[in-house]
Short mmCIF file of C-alpha atoms and ligand atoms in Angstrom, two decimals:
data_model
loop_
_atom_site.label_atom_id
_atom_site.label_comp_id
_atom_site.label_asym_id
_atom_site.label_seq_id
_atom_site.Cartn_x
_atom_site.Cartn_y
_atom_site.Cartn_z
CA UNK A 172 0.22 0.33 -0.04
CA UNK A 173 1.30 3.40 -0.55
CA UNK A 174 0.06 7.00 0.56
CA UNK A 175 0.52 10.24 -0.70
CA UNK A 176 0.19 12.99 2.01
CA UNK A 177 1.34 15.31 0.63
CA UNK A 178 -1.41 17.46 -0.62
CA UNK A 179 -0.34 20.88 0.48
CA UNK A 180 2.59 20.74 -2.32
CA UNK A 181 -0.22 19.28 -4.56
CA UNK A 182 -3.58 17.65 -4.95
CA UNK A 183 -4.78 15.04 -7.82
CA UNK A 184 -6.86 17.32 -10.63
CA UNK A 185 -10.40 16.47 -9.86
CA UNK A 186 -11.94 14.21 -12.55
CA UNK A 187 -15.64 14.93 -13.21
CA UNK A 188 -13.82 18.53 -13.56
CA UNK A 189 -11.21 17.36 -16.29
CA UNK A 190 -13.81 15.56 -17.79
CA UNK A 191 -16.39 18.60 -17.90
CA UNK A 192 -13.51 20.62 -19.00
CA UNK A 193 -12.71 18.35 -22.36
CA UNK A 194 -16.54 18.62 -22.99
CA UNK A 195 -15.65 22.96 -23.58
CA UNK A 196 -13.03 22.02 -25.82
CA UNK A 197 -15.07 22.73 -28.54
CA UNK A 198 -15.07 26.77 -27.52
CA UNK A 199 -12.02 26.96 -28.91
CA UNK A 200 -11.81 30.45 -29.83
CA UNK A 201 -9.25 33.79 -29.22
CA UNK A 202 -11.66 36.24 -26.60
CA UNK A 203 -10.33 38.85 -28.09
CA UNK A 204 -11.17 37.99 -31.67
CA UNK A 205 -13.85 39.70 -32.88
CA UNK A 206 -15.68 37.54 -34.90
CA UNK A 207 -18.53 35.01 -33.43
CA UNK A 208 -15.94 31.94 -32.42
CA UNK A 209 -13.94 35.07 -30.38
CA UNK A 210 -17.35 36.50 -29.00
CA UNK A 211 -18.60 32.79 -27.80
CA UNK A 212 -14.97 32.20 -26.40
CA UNK A 213 -15.23 35.81 -24.64
CA UNK A 214 -18.86 34.99 -23.38
CA UNK A 215 -17.23 31.43 -21.67
CA UNK A 216 -14.25 33.45 -19.80
CA UNK A 217 -16.93 36.01 -18.53
CA UNK A 218 -18.89 33.80 -17.48
CA UNK A 219 -16.41 31.42 -15.48
CA UNK A 220 -14.62 34.57 -14.46
CA UNK A 221 -18.19 35.82 -12.62
CA UNK A 222 -18.24 32.00 -10.97
CA UNK A 223 -14.72 32.09 -9.64
CA UNK A 224 -15.68 35.97 -8.34
CA UNK A 225 -18.57 35.32 -6.40
CA UNK A 226 -16.69 32.36 -4.48
CA UNK A 227 -15.01 35.07 -2.65
CA UNK A 228 -17.20 37.80 -2.62
CA UNK A 229 -15.09 40.09 -4.96
CA UNK A 230 -16.37 41.35 -8.78
CA UNK A 231 -15.61 39.85 -11.87
CA UNK A 232 -13.49 42.81 -12.81
CA UNK A 233 -11.57 42.17 -9.25
CA UNK A 234 -10.15 39.11 -10.87
CA UNK A 235 -6.56 39.15 -12.66
CA UNK A 236 -6.37 35.55 -13.89
CA UNK A 237 -2.85 34.58 -14.02
CA UNK A 238 -0.57 31.29 -14.14
CA UNK A 239 -0.60 30.42 -10.14
CA UNK A 240 -0.20 31.88 -7.34
CA UNK A 241 3.49 32.71 -8.10
CA UNK A 242 2.64 34.71 -10.76
CA UNK A 243 -0.27 36.75 -8.77
CA UNK A 244 2.03 36.95 -5.80
CA UNK A 245 4.65 38.60 -7.76
CA UNK A 246 2.07 40.57 -9.42
CA UNK A 247 0.65 42.03 -6.27
CA UNK A 248 4.36 42.60 -5.03
CA UNK A 249 6.15 43.93 -8.17
CA UNK A 250 3.02 45.62 -9.27
CA UNK A 251 2.68 47.69 -6.39
CA UNK A 252 6.57 48.62 -5.52
CA UNK A 253 6.97 49.64 -8.96
CA UNK A 254 4.34 52.39 -8.46
CA UNK A 255 6.08 54.16 -5.81
CA UNK A 256 9.29 55.80 -5.38
CA UNK A 257 11.14 54.49 -2.25
CA UNK A 258 8.21 52.30 -0.89
CA UNK A 259 8.52 50.25 2.46
CA UNK A 260 6.93 47.13 2.35
CA UNK A 261 6.35 44.20 5.45
CA UNK A 262 6.20 40.96 4.88
CA UNK A 263 6.72 37.85 7.04
CA UNK A 264 9.29 34.96 7.72
CA UNK A 265 7.09 32.77 6.95
CA UNK A 266 5.84 32.77 3.73
CA UNK A 267 5.73 31.35 0.95
CA UNK A 268 9.23 31.19 -1.63
CA UNK A 269 6.90 33.25 -4.36
CA UNK A 270 6.77 36.09 -1.84
CA UNK A 271 9.34 35.15 -0.05
CA UNK A 272 12.94 35.55 -2.76
CA UNK A 273 10.16 38.65 -4.48
CA UNK A 274 10.45 40.58 -1.00
CA UNK A 275 14.38 39.59 -0.68
CA UNK A 276 15.05 40.17 -4.39
CA UNK A 277 13.32 43.87 -3.82
CA UNK A 278 14.96 44.42 -1.02
CA UNK A 279 18.23 45.14 -2.54
CA UNK A 280 16.41 48.49 -3.83
CA UNK A 281 13.77 48.86 -1.49
CA UNK A 282 12.85 48.80 2.33
CA UNK A 283 11.25 45.50 3.09
CA UNK A 284 10.70 44.68 7.24
CA UNK A 285 10.13 40.93 7.62
CA UNK A 286 8.26 40.06 10.98
CA UNK A 287 8.76 36.82 13.05
CA UNK A 288 6.40 34.18 13.82
CA UNK A 289 6.37 32.97 17.38
CA UNK A 290 6.24 29.40 18.55
CA UNK A 291 3.07 29.44 17.99
CA UNK A 292 3.34 29.85 14.50
CA UNK A 293 2.13 33.37 14.37
CA UNK A 294 2.79 36.67 13.57
CA UNK A 295 1.65 39.07 16.49
CA UNK A 296 -0.10 41.84 15.01
CA UNK A 297 1.34 44.51 17.26
CA UNK A 298 4.60 43.55 15.88
CA UNK A 299 3.18 44.87 12.47
CA UNK A 300 2.11 48.13 14.10
CA UNK A 301 5.06 48.70 15.17
CA UNK A 302 6.33 48.30 12.12
CA UNK A 303 4.14 50.88 9.98
CA UNK A 304 5.77 53.81 9.04
CA UNK A 305 3.94 56.42 6.81
CA UNK A 306 5.99 55.55 3.71
CA UNK A 307 4.47 51.54 4.02
CA UNK A 308 2.84 51.08 1.43
CA UNK A 309 2.20 47.12 1.40
CA UNK A 310 2.00 44.64 3.70
CA UNK A 311 2.21 40.80 2.83
CA UNK A 312 1.18 38.25 5.25
CA UNK A 313 -0.34 34.50 4.36
CA UNK A 314 -4.09 33.48 5.44
CA UNK A 315 -2.69 29.69 5.81
CA UNK A 316 1.20 28.74 6.10
CA UNK A 317 1.91 26.11 3.49
CA UNK A 318 4.24 24.36 6.29
CA UNK A 319 2.63 23.96 9.59
CA UNK A 320 -0.81 25.09 8.79
CA UNK A 321 -1.38 28.25 11.52
CA UNK A 322 -4.28 30.63 10.62
CA UNK A 323 -2.74 34.03 10.82
CA UNK A 324 -4.34 36.93 12.51
CA UNK A 325 -5.74 38.17 9.40
CA UNK A 326 -8.51 40.15 10.32
CA UNK A 327 -6.47 41.96 13.38
CA UNK A 328 -4.16 43.50 10.55
CA UNK A 329 -6.46 44.32 8.38
CA UNK A 330 -8.48 46.24 11.05
CA UNK A 331 -5.14 47.81 12.04
CA UNK A 332 -4.58 49.35 8.84
CA UNK A 333 -7.65 50.44 8.42
CA UNK A 334 -6.18 53.96 9.06
CA UNK A 335 -3.24 53.79 6.75
CA UNK A 336 -2.66 53.91 3.65
CA UNK A 337 -0.44 50.80 2.65
CA UNK A 338 -2.50 47.88 0.79
CA UNK A 339 -3.09 44.46 2.49
CA UNK A 340 -2.38 40.92 0.41
CA UNK A 341 -3.36 37.96 1.00
CA UNK A 342 -2.10 34.65 0.05
CA UNK A 343 -4.77 32.45 0.71
CA UNK A 344 -3.23 29.62 -1.47
CA UNK A 345 -3.72 27.16 1.49
CA UNK A 346 -7.37 27.72 3.29
CA UNK A 347 -9.49 27.94 0.30
CA UNK A 348 -11.46 25.00 0.38
CA UNK A 349 -10.53 24.51 4.16
CA UNK A 350 -11.86 27.46 5.21
CA UNK A 351 -13.89 30.39 4.89
CA UNK A 352 -12.37 33.30 2.27
CA UNK A 353 -13.83 35.99 1.96
CA UNK A 354 -11.78 39.06 0.52
CA UNK A 355 -14.65 41.97 2.09
CA UNK A 356 -14.91 40.20 5.62
CA UNK A 357 -11.17 39.18 5.49
CA UNK A 358 -10.49 43.32 4.66
CA UNK A 359 -8.14 42.13 1.78
CA UNK A 360 -6.80 44.16 -1.37
CA UNK A 361 -5.48 41.76 -2.70
CA UNK A 362 -5.25 38.13 -2.53
CA UNK A 363 -4.15 34.87 -4.28
CA UNK A 364 -5.17 31.59 -5.40
CA UNK A 365 -3.97 28.87 -6.82
CA UNK A 366 -5.35 25.89 -8.80
CA UNK A 367 -3.91 22.77 -8.11
CA UNK A 368 -3.92 23.01 -4.26
CA UNK A 369 -7.60 22.75 -4.74
CA UNK A 370 -7.92 19.57 -6.99
CA UNK A 371 -7.94 21.98 -10.28
CA UNK A 372 -5.33 22.12 -12.89
CA UNK A 373 -1.89 23.41 -12.86
CA UNK A 374 -0.73 26.74 -14.55
CA UNK A 375 -3.46 28.62 -13.12
CA UNK A 376 -4.29 30.62 -10.54
CA UNK A 377 -5.66 34.27 -9.68
CA UNK A 378 -5.13 37.70 -7.79
CA UNK A 379 -8.24 39.53 -6.57
CA UNK A 380 -7.14 43.32 -6.89
CA UNK A 381 -9.65 45.85 -4.78
CA UNK A 382 -11.91 47.97 -7.27
CA UNK A 383 -9.59 51.28 -7.62
CA UNK A 384 -6.69 49.75 -6.84
CA UNK A 385 -3.75 50.23 -9.45
CA UNK A 386 -1.12 48.15 -10.26
CA UNK A 387 2.09 48.08 -12.64
CA UNK A 388 1.33 44.92 -15.33
CA UNK A 389 4.38 42.59 -15.01
CA UNK A 390 3.56 40.70 -18.27
CA UNK A 391 2.97 43.71 -21.13
CA UNK A 392 1.42 43.46 -24.50
CA UNK A 393 -2.39 42.91 -24.95
CA UNK A 394 -4.60 44.63 -23.01
CA UNK A 395 -5.73 41.45 -21.74
CA UNK A 396 -7.09 40.87 -18.07
CA UNK A 397 -7.84 45.04 -18.69
CA UNK A 398 -4.71 45.01 -19.04
CA UNK A 399 -3.25 44.20 -15.82
CA UNK A 400 -1.78 40.82 -17.51
CA UNK A 401 -1.33 40.59 -20.76
CA UNK A 402 -1.58 37.24 -22.71
CA UNK A 403 -4.53 35.01 -24.33
CA UNK A 404 -6.71 33.73 -21.87
CA UNK A 405 -6.32 29.78 -21.55
CA UNK A 406 -10.64 29.52 -21.22
CA UNK A 407 -10.26 25.96 -20.50
CA UNK A 408 -8.50 25.80 -17.12
CA UNK A 409 -10.20 29.24 -16.23
CA UNK A 410 -13.24 27.06 -16.35
CA UNK A 411 -11.47 24.44 -14.39
CA UNK A 412 -10.74 27.18 -11.80
CA UNK A 413 -13.85 27.83 -11.50
CA UNK A 414 -15.23 24.24 -10.96
CA UNK A 415 -12.93 23.01 -8.51
CA UNK A 416 -13.62 27.01 -6.40
CA UNK A 417 -17.08 26.01 -6.75
CA UNK A 418 -16.75 22.26 -5.44
CA UNK A 419 -14.13 23.06 -2.69
CA UNK A 420 -16.41 25.80 -1.68
CA UNK A 421 -20.22 23.26 -1.87
CA UNK A 422 -17.86 20.58 -0.07
CA UNK A 423 -16.23 22.61 2.31
CA UNK A 424 -17.21 21.75 5.90
CA UNK A 425 -17.52 17.51 4.78
CA UNK A 426 -14.13 17.84 3.26
CA UNK A 427 -12.80 19.97 6.54
CA UNK A 428 -14.38 17.81 9.13
CA UNK A 429 -12.90 14.71 7.23
CA UNK A 430 -9.38 16.24 7.33
CA UNK A 431 -9.25 16.95 10.88
CA UNK A 432 -10.74 13.50 11.57
CA UNK A 433 -7.48 11.95 10.24
CA UNK A 434 -4.80 14.05 11.69
CA UNK A 435 -6.56 13.80 14.43
CA UNK A 436 -6.40 9.97 14.51
CA UNK A 437 -2.67 10.32 13.24
CA UNK A 438 -1.33 11.98 16.37
CA UNK A 439 -3.29 9.85 18.39
CA UNK A 440 -1.77 6.86 16.90
CA UNK A 441 1.85 8.45 16.77
CA UNK A 442 0.88 8.22 20.67
CA UNK A 443 -0.19 5.29 20.69
CA UNK A 444 2.74 3.60 19.42
CA UNK A 445 4.86 5.53 21.58
CA UNK A 446 7.05 7.42 18.75
CA UNK A 447 8.65 10.45 20.72
CA UNK A 448 7.29 13.19 18.33
CA UNK A 449 6.18 17.51 19.31
CA UNK A 450 3.87 19.23 17.06
CA UNK A 451 5.24 22.68 15.57
CA UNK A 452 3.13 25.27 16.21
CA UNK A 453 -0.61 25.48 18.02
CA UNK A 454 -2.69 22.73 16.95
CA UNK A 455 -5.90 25.59 18.18
CA UNK A 456 -4.84 27.57 15.53
CA UNK A 457 -3.81 25.69 12.25
CA UNK A 458 -6.18 24.90 9.21
CA UNK A 459 -7.67 21.24 9.11
CA UNK A 460 -5.30 19.68 6.64
CA UNK A 461 -1.29 20.41 8.00
CA UNK A 462 0.32 19.24 10.80
CA UNK A 463 4.31 19.82 11.43
CA UNK A 464 6.29 17.17 13.15
CA UNK A 465 9.18 17.61 14.98
CA UNK A 466 10.77 14.06 14.95
CA UNK A 467 13.52 14.49 17.61
CA UNK A 468 15.51 10.86 16.61
CA UNK A 469 15.47 11.76 13.14
CA UNK A 470 16.65 14.12 10.55
CA UNK A 471 13.75 14.63 7.75
CA UNK A 472 16.21 14.02 4.51
CA UNK A 473 16.46 10.88 5.64
CA UNK A 474 13.03 10.17 7.13
CA UNK A 475 11.94 11.58 4.09
CA UNK A 476 13.65 8.78 1.62
CA UNK A 477 12.94 6.04 3.94
CA UNK A 478 9.93 6.58 3.54
CA UNK A 479 9.50 7.39 -0.08
CA UNK A 480 11.10 3.27 -0.21
CA UNK A 481 7.89 2.05 1.78
CA UNK A 482 5.39 4.10 -0.12
CA UNK A 483 4.70 7.25 2.00
CA UNK A 484 4.98 10.52 0.23
CA UNK A 485 5.63 13.17 2.11
CA UNK A 486 7.94 16.44 2.47
CA UNK A 487 9.44 18.89 4.43
CA UNK A 488 8.37 21.85 4.86
CA UNK A 489 7.38 23.29 1.37
CA UNK A 490 8.25 21.56 -1.91
CA UNK A 491 9.88 24.75 -3.41
CA UNK A 492 13.56 24.06 -2.65
CA UNK A 493 13.31 21.64 -5.72
CA UNK A 494 14.62 18.50 -4.74
CA UNK A 495 16.09 19.61 -1.54
CA UNK A 496 16.06 19.25 2.45
CA UNK A 497 16.81 22.55 3.86
CA UNK A 498 15.99 23.44 7.55
CA UNK A 499 12.67 25.01 7.46
CA UNK A 500 12.46 28.90 7.17
CA UNK A 501 9.37 28.77 8.80
CA UNK A 502 10.29 25.94 11.77
CA UNK A 503 13.64 28.20 11.90
CA UNK A 504 11.27 31.55 12.57
CA UNK A 505 9.31 30.01 15.15
CA UNK A 506 11.89 28.15 17.43
CA UNK A 507 15.33 29.40 16.12
CA UNK A 508 16.41 26.38 16.74
CA UNK A 509 18.05 24.82 13.48
CA UNK A 510 18.44 21.04 14.54
CA UNK A 511 14.32 21.28 15.20
CA UNK A 512 14.15 22.51 11.80
CA UNK A 513 16.24 19.41 10.21
CA UNK A 514 14.11 17.40 11.81
CA UNK A 515 10.43 18.53 11.25
CA UNK A 516 8.06 16.79 8.95
CA UNK A 517 4.82 17.50 7.24
CA UNK A 518 1.72 15.94 6.55
CA UNK A 519 -0.79 17.80 5.11
CA UNK A 520 -4.28 14.86 4.10
CA UNK A 521 -7.11 15.32 2.43
CA UNK A 522 -10.81 13.95 2.04
CA UNK A 523 -9.87 11.66 -0.65
CA UNK A 524 -8.23 9.57 2.14
CA UNK A 525 -8.82 6.27 4.03
CA UNK A 526 -8.54 5.58 7.88
CA UNK A 527 -6.56 3.08 7.21
CA UNK A 528 -4.09 5.20 5.04
CA UNK A 529 -3.09 7.17 8.16
CA UNK A 530 -2.77 3.66 10.46
CA UNK A 531 -0.25 2.44 7.17
CA UNK A 532 1.84 5.96 7.60
CA UNK A 533 2.47 5.45 11.28
CA UNK A 534 2.95 2.04 11.46
CA UNK A 535 5.77 2.72 8.56
CA UNK A 536 6.59 5.30 10.93
CA UNK A 537 6.81 3.07 13.74
CA UNK A 538 9.05 0.55 11.65
CA UNK A 539 12.03 3.25 10.61
CA UNK A 540 11.77 4.30 14.78
CA UNK A 541 12.71 0.55 15.81
CA UNK A 542 15.10 0.38 12.89
CA UNK A 543 17.34 3.68 14.52
CA UNK A 544 16.40 3.06 17.69
CA UNK A 545 18.63 -0.23 18.00
C1 PLP B 45 1.20 25.95 -4.00
C2 PLP B 45 1.71 27.52 -3.10
C3 PLP B 45 1.63 29.03 -3.94
C4 PLP B 45 2.48 28.12 -5.33
O1 PLP B 45 1.11 28.53 -6.65
P1 PLP B 45 1.42 28.16 -7.62
O2 PLP B 45 0.47 27.69 -8.00
O3 PLP B 45 1.96 26.53 -7.13
O4 PLP B 45 2.56 28.83 -8.09
C5 PLP B 45 2.12 30.07 -3.35
N1 PLP B 45 1.30 30.47 -2.17
C6 PLP B 45 1.37 29.23 -0.90
C7 PLP B 45 0.79 29.55 0.32
C8 PLP B 45 1.48 27.90 -1.75
O5 PLP B 45 1.02 26.83 -0.87
#
């Protein structure tokens, strides 16, 4: 039996959605063309965009379709930075690489403050308050951390920013489908989502941009996406994104309940087998599908390889360091403990999993633990 338990790095493309999208392949026109096939494609695109916008309580024109959340995050950050002379921006130590690396690159030209997480995995809203300056133009904070599942105090931060010019950019990739994502309630000015984290296709995502806010396009060319992102729209994948968002929103309660049950069972079985472990961060401030575990008895790199050979597919933090296992920057920021950062593994569950798969994960972990303790 093999078990994939790495759904935070990607999810399988829902077959039902794939089939429905295939049926729309005949609408092949270029949405920018003025003849009938073009108009048909434009109408389909508009329909999907409307569905997408409704799922986060936005307007259709506030949705910029991108090639994924990486591009959307780049557009939010660079597109804002480009519009200011000497901007100051605030982000956190625990962002996804697409946000963190973008800010690191910009920090050579602009001033960027990186906020640290506490041991509970959370950014302190007071830290943010104290870091605000008169020239702060952008604050980027994720809603759910992709390594620990920690739910960040975005509501509190939005409240603080109410009487400040700084815009709020929220990476909600790991939140959608697991908790409510409503741009109005969140008070987000910009928000990013990705198709392949919610059982849609890879290579599609979006940036929500509140009406009235201007961004400098990062991809220039035609006037697609209201001149905020040039390039012929991938109508089929936009359709798939709309369907994936619809299904994830409709089934959110059942899916997250199942994820929570799987996670709970996992932690209980680890305890029952007396495998030494600690949960990184606060279990009560965690999204349903992710948990991050410190195993003091093995480095993650070894454990991942041993588990892979045993048919258990899991990762150490994010999948974004292409094949290498580096100490997690998230665990490092939380605990300032490199050993802990090197010995932590992320397990991310799905409603698609069965309970006996959890038992299999723990039994393989137990076998490796026993082998190492000899
Ligand atoms: C996966 C992920 C991204 C990147 O999304 P892509 O669509 O793969 O570019 C960004 N942020 C978070 C939190 C993620 O988990």
